Coordinates of N, CA and C in Angstrom, one line a residue:
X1 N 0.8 -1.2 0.0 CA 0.0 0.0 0.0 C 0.9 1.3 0.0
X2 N 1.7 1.1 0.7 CA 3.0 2.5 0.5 C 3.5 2.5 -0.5
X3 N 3.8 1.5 -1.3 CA 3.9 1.2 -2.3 C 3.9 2.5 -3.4
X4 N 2.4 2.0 -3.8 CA 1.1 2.3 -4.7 C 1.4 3.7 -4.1
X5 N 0.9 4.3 -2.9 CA 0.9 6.0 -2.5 C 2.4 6.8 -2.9
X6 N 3.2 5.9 -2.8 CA 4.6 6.5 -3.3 C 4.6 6.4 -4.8
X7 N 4.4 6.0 -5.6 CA 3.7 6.0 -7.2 C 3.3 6.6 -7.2
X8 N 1.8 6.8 -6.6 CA 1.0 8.1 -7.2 C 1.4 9.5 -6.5
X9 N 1.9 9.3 -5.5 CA 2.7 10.7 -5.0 C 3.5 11.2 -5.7
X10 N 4.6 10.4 -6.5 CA 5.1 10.8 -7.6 C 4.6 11.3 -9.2
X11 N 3.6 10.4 -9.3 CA 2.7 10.7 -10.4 C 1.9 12.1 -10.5
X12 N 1.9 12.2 -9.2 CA 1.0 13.2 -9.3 C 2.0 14.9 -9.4
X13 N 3.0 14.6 -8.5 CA 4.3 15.8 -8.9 C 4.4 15.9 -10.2
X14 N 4.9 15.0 -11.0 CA 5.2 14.9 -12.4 C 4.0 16.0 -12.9
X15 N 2.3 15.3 -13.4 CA 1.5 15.9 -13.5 C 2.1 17.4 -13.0
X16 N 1.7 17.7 -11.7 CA 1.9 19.3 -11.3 C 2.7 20.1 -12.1
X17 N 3.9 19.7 -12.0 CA 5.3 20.0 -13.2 C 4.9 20.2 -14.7
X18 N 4.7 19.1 -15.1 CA 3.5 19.8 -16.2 C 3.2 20.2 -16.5
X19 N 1.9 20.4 -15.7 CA 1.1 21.7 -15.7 C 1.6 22.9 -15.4
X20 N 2.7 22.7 -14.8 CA 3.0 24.5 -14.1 C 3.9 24.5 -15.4
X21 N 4.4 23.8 -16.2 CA 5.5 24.2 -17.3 C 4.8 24.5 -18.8
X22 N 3.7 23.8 -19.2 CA 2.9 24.0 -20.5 C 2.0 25.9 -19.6
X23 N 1.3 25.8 -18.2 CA 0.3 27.0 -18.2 C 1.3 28.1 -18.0
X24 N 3.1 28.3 -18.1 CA 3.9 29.3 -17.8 C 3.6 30.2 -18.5
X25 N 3.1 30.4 -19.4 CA 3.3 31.6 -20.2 C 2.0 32.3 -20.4
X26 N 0.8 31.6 -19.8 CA -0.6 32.5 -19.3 C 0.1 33.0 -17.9
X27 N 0.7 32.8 -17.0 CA 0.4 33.4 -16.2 C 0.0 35.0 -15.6
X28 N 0.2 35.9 -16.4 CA 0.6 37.1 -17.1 C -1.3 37.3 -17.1
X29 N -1.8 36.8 -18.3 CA -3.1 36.8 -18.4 C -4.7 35.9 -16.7
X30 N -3.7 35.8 -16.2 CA -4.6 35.1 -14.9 C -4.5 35.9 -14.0
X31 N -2.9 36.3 -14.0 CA -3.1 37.4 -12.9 C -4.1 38.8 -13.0
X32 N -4.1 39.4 -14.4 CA -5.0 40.4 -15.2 C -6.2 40.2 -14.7
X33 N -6.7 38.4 -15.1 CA -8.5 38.5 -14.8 C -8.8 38.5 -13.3
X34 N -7.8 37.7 -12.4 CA -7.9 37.7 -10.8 C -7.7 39.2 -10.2
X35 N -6.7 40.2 -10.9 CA -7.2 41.4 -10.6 C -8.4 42.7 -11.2
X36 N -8.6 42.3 -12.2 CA -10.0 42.5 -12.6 C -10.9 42.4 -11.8
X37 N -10.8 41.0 -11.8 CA -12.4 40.2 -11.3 C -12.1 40.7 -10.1
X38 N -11.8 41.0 -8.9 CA -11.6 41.2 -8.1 C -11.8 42.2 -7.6
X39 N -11.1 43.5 -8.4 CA -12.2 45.0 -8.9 C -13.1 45.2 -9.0
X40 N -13.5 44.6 -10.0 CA -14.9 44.8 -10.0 C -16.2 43.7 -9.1
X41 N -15.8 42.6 -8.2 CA -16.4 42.5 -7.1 C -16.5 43.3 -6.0
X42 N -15.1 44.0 -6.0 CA -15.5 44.9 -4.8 C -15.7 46.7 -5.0
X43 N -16.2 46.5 -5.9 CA -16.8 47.5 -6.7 C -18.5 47.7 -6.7
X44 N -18.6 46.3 -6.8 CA -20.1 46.5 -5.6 C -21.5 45.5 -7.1
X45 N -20.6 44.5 -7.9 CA -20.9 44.7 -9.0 C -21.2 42.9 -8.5
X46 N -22.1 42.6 -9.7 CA -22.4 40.7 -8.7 C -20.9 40.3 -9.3
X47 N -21.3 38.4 -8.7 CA -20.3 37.7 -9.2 C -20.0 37.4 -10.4
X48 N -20.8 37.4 -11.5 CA -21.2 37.2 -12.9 C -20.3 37.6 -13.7
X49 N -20.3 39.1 -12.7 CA -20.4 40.1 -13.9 C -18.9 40.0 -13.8
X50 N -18.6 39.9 -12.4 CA -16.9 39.9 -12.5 C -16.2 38.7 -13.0
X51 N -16.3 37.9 -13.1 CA -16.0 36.1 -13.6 C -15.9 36.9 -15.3
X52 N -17.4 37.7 -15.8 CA -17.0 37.8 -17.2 C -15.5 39.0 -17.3
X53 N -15.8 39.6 -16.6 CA -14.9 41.1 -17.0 C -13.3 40.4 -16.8
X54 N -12.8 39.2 -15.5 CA -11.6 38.9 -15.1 C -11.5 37.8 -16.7
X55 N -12.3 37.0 -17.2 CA -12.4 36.4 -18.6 C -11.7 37.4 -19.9
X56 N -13.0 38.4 -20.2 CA -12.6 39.5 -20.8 C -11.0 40.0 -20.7
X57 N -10.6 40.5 -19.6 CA -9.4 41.2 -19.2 C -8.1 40.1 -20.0
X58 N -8.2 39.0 -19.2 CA -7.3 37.9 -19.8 C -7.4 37.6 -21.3
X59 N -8.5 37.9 -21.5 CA -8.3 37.1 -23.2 C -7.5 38.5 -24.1
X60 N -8.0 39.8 -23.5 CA -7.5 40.8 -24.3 C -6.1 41.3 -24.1
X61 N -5.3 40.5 -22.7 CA -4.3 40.9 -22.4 C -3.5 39.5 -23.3
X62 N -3.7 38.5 -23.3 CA -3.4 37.5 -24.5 C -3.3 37.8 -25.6
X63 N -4.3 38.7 -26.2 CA -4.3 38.5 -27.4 C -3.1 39.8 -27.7
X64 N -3.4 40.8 -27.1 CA -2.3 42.3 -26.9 C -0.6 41.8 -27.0
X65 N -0.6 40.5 -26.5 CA 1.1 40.1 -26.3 C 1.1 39.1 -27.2
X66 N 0.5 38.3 -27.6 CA 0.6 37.3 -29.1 C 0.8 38.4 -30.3
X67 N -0.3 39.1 -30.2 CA -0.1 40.5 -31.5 C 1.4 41.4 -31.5
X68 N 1.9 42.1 -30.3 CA 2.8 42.7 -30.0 C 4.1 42.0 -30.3
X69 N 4.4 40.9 -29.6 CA 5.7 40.3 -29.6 C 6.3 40.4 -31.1
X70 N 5.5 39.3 -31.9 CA 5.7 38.9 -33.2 C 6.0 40.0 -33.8
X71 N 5.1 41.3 -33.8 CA 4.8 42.2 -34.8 C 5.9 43.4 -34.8
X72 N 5.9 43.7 -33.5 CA 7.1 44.8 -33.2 C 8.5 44.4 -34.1
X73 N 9.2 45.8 -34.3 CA 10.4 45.4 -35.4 C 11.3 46.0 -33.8
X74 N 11.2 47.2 -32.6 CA 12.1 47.5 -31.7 C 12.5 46.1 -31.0
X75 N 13.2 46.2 -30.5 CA 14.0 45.1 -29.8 C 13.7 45.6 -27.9
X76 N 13.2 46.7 -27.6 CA 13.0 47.2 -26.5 C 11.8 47.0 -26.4
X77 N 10.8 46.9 -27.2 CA 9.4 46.7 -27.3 C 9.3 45.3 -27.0
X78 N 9.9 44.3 -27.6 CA 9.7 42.9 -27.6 C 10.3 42.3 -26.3
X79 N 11.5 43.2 -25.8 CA 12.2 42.6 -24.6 C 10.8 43.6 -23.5
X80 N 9.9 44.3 -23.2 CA 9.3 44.5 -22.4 C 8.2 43.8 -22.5
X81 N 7.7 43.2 -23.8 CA 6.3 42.5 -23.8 C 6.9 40.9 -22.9
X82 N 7.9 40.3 -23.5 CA 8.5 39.2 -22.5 C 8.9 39.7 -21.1
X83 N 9.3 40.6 -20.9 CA 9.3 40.6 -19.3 C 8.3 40.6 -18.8
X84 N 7.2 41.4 -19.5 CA 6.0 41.3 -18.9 C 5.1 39.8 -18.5
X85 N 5.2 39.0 -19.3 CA 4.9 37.7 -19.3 C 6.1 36.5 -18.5
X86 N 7.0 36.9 -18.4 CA 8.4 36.2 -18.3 C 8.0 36.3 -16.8
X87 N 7.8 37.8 -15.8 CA 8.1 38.3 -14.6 C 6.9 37.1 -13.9
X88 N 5.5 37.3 -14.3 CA 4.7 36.6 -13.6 C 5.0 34.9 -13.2
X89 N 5.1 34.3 -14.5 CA 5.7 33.3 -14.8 C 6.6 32.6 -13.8
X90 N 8.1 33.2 -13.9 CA 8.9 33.3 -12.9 C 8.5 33.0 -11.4
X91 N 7.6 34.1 -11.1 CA 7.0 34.0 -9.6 C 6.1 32.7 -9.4
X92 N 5.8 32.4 -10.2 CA 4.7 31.2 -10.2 C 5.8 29.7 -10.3
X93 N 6.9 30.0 -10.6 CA 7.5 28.8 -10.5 C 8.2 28.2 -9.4
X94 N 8.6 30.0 -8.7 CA 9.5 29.9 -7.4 C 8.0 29.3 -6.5
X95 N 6.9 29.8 -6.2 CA 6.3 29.3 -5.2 C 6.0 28.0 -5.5
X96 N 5.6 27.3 -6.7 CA 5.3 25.8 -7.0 C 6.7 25.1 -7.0
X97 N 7.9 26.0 -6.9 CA 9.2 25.0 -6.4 C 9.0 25.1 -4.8
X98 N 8.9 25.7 -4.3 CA 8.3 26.1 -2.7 C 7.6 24.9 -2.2
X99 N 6.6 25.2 -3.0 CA 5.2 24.0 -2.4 C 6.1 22.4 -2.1
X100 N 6.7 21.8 -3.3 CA 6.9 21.0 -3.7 C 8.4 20.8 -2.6
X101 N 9.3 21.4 -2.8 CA 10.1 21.1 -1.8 C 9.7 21.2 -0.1
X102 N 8.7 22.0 0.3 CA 8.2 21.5 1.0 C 6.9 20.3 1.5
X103 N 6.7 19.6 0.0 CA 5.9 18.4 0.0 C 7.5 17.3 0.4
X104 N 8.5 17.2 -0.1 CA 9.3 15.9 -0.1 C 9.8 16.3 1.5
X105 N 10.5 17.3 1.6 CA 11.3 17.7 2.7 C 11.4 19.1 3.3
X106 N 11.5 19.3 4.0 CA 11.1 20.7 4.8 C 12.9 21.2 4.9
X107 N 13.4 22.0 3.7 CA 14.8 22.3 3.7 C 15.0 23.3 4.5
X108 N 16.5 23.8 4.5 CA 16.7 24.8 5.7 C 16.7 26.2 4.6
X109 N 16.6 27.3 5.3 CA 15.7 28.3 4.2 C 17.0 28.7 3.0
X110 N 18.6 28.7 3.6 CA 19.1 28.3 2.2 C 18.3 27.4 1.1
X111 N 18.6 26.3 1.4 CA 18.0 25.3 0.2 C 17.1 25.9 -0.3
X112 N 15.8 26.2 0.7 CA 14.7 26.7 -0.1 C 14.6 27.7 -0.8
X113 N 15.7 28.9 -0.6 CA 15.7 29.4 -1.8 C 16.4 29.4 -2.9
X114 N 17.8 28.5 -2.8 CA 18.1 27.6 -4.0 C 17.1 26.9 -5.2
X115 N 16.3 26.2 -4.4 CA 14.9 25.3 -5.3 C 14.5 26.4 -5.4
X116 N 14.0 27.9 -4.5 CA 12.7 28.3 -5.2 C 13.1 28.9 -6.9
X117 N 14.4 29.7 -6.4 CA 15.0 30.1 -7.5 C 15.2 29.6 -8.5
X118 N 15.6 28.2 -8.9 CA 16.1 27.6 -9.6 C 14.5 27.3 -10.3
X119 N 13.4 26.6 -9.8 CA 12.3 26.3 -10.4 C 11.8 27.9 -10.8
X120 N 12.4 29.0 -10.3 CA 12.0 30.4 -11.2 C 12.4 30.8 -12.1
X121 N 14.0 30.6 -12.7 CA 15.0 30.1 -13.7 C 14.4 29.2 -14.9
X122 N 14.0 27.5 -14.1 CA 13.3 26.4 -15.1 C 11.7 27.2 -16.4
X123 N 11.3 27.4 -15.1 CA 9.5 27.9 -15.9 C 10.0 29.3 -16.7
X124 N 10.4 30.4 -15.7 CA 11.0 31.6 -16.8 C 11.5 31.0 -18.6
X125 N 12.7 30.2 -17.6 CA 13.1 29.6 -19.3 C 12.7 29.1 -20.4
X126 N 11.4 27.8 -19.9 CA 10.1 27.5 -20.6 C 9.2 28.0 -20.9
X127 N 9.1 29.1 -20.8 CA 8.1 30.0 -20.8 C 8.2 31.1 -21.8
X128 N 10.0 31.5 -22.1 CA 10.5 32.1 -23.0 C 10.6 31.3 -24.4
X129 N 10.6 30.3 -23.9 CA 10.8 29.2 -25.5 C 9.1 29.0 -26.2
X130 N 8.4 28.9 -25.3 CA 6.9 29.0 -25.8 C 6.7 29.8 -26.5
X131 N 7.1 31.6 -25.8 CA 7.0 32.7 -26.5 C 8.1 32.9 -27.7
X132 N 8.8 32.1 -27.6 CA 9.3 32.2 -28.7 C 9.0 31.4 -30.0
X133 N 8.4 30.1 -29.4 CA 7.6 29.2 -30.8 C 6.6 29.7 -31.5
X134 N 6.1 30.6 -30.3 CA 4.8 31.0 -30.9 C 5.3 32.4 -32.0
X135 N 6.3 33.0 -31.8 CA 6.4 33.8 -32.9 C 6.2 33.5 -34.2
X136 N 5.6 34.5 -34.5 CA 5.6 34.4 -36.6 C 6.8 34.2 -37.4
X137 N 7.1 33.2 -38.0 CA 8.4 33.4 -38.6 C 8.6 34.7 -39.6
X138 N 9.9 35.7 -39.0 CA 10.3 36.6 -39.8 C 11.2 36.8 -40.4
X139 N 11.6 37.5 -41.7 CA 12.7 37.1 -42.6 C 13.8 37.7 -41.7
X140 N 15.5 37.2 -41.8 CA 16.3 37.4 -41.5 C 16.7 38.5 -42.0
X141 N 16.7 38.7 -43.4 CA 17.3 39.8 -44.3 C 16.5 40.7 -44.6
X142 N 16.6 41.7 -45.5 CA 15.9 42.5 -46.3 C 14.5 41.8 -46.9
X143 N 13.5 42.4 -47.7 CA 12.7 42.0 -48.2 C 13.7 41.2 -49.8
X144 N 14.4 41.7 -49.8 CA 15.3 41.4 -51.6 C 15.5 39.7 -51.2
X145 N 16.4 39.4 -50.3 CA 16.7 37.9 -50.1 C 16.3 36.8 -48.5
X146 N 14.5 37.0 -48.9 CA 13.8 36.8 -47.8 C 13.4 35.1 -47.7
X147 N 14.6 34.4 -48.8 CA 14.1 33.2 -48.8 C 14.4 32.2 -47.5
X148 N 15.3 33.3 -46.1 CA 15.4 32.3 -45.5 C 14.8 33.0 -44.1
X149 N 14.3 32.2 -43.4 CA 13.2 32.4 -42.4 C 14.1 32.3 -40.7
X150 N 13.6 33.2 -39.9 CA 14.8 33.3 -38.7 C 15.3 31.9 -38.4
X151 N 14.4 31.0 -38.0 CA 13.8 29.2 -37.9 C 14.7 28.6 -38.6
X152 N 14.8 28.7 -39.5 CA 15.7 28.1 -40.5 C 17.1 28.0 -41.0
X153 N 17.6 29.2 -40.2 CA 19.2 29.7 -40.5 C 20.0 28.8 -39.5
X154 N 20.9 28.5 -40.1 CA 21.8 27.7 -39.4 C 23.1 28.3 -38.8
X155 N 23.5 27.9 -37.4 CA 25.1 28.9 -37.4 C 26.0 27.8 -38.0

């Protein structure tokens, strides 16, 4: 029977990991609708209305940094649209490296903020490569010799 609990205790980390590595790069847009919604609850407004508006908030702050990143030609523009998504991200990794090292073992607060850090490092870094898959492929060169696509160039 300890067995079996030690399996699915691990199974179920893995899962968490997962999930906290593919949802890194909404974090940015969750935080948006949890402070929205949250606004406008205590704004005096029902619960409905705020569930739609924290919905709303998120899908528009998503769609604002899918559109932005790709499109921008400044390099200052595109390095603030990723920090903006990068920064939440990050935080969300340190505390689910938190949780987790305090699920196996209760470390001394060095350690724990070695793990927190380092799981704020892992997701940041996963979370940059997402944003970065998801870019539009853009040409390397001029419009004259655009046959080769960023993706595609080799060093």
């Amino acid at each position: 029977m300890l067995a079996i609990a030690l399996i699915l205790g691990l199974v179920s980390v893995g899962l968490l990991c997962r999930a906290v590595f593919k949802l890194a790069v909404h974090a940015l847009p969750f935080f948006v609708a949890v402070t929205v919604g949250m606004t406008v609850l205590n704004a005096g407004c029902g619960g409905g209305l705020a569930i739609l508006a924290g919905i709303a908030a998120a899908a528009f702050t998503l769609m604002i940094g899918r559109a932005l990143f790709p499109s921008s030609t400044s390099l200052l523009l595109r390095g603030l649209v990723a920090a903006a998504f990068l920064v939440p991200a990050a935080m969300a990794g340190r505390q689910v490296a938190f949780a987790i090292a305090a699920l196996i073992a209760e470390p001394s607060p060095f350690w724990r903020e070695i793990i927190g850090w380092s799981g704020a490092l892992l997701v940041a870094g996963y979370a940059l490569q997402q944003l970065l898959n998801n870019d539009l492929s853009r040409p390397l060169q001029s419009e004259q010799d655009s046959d080769r696509s960023l993706h595609s160039s080799r060093l």
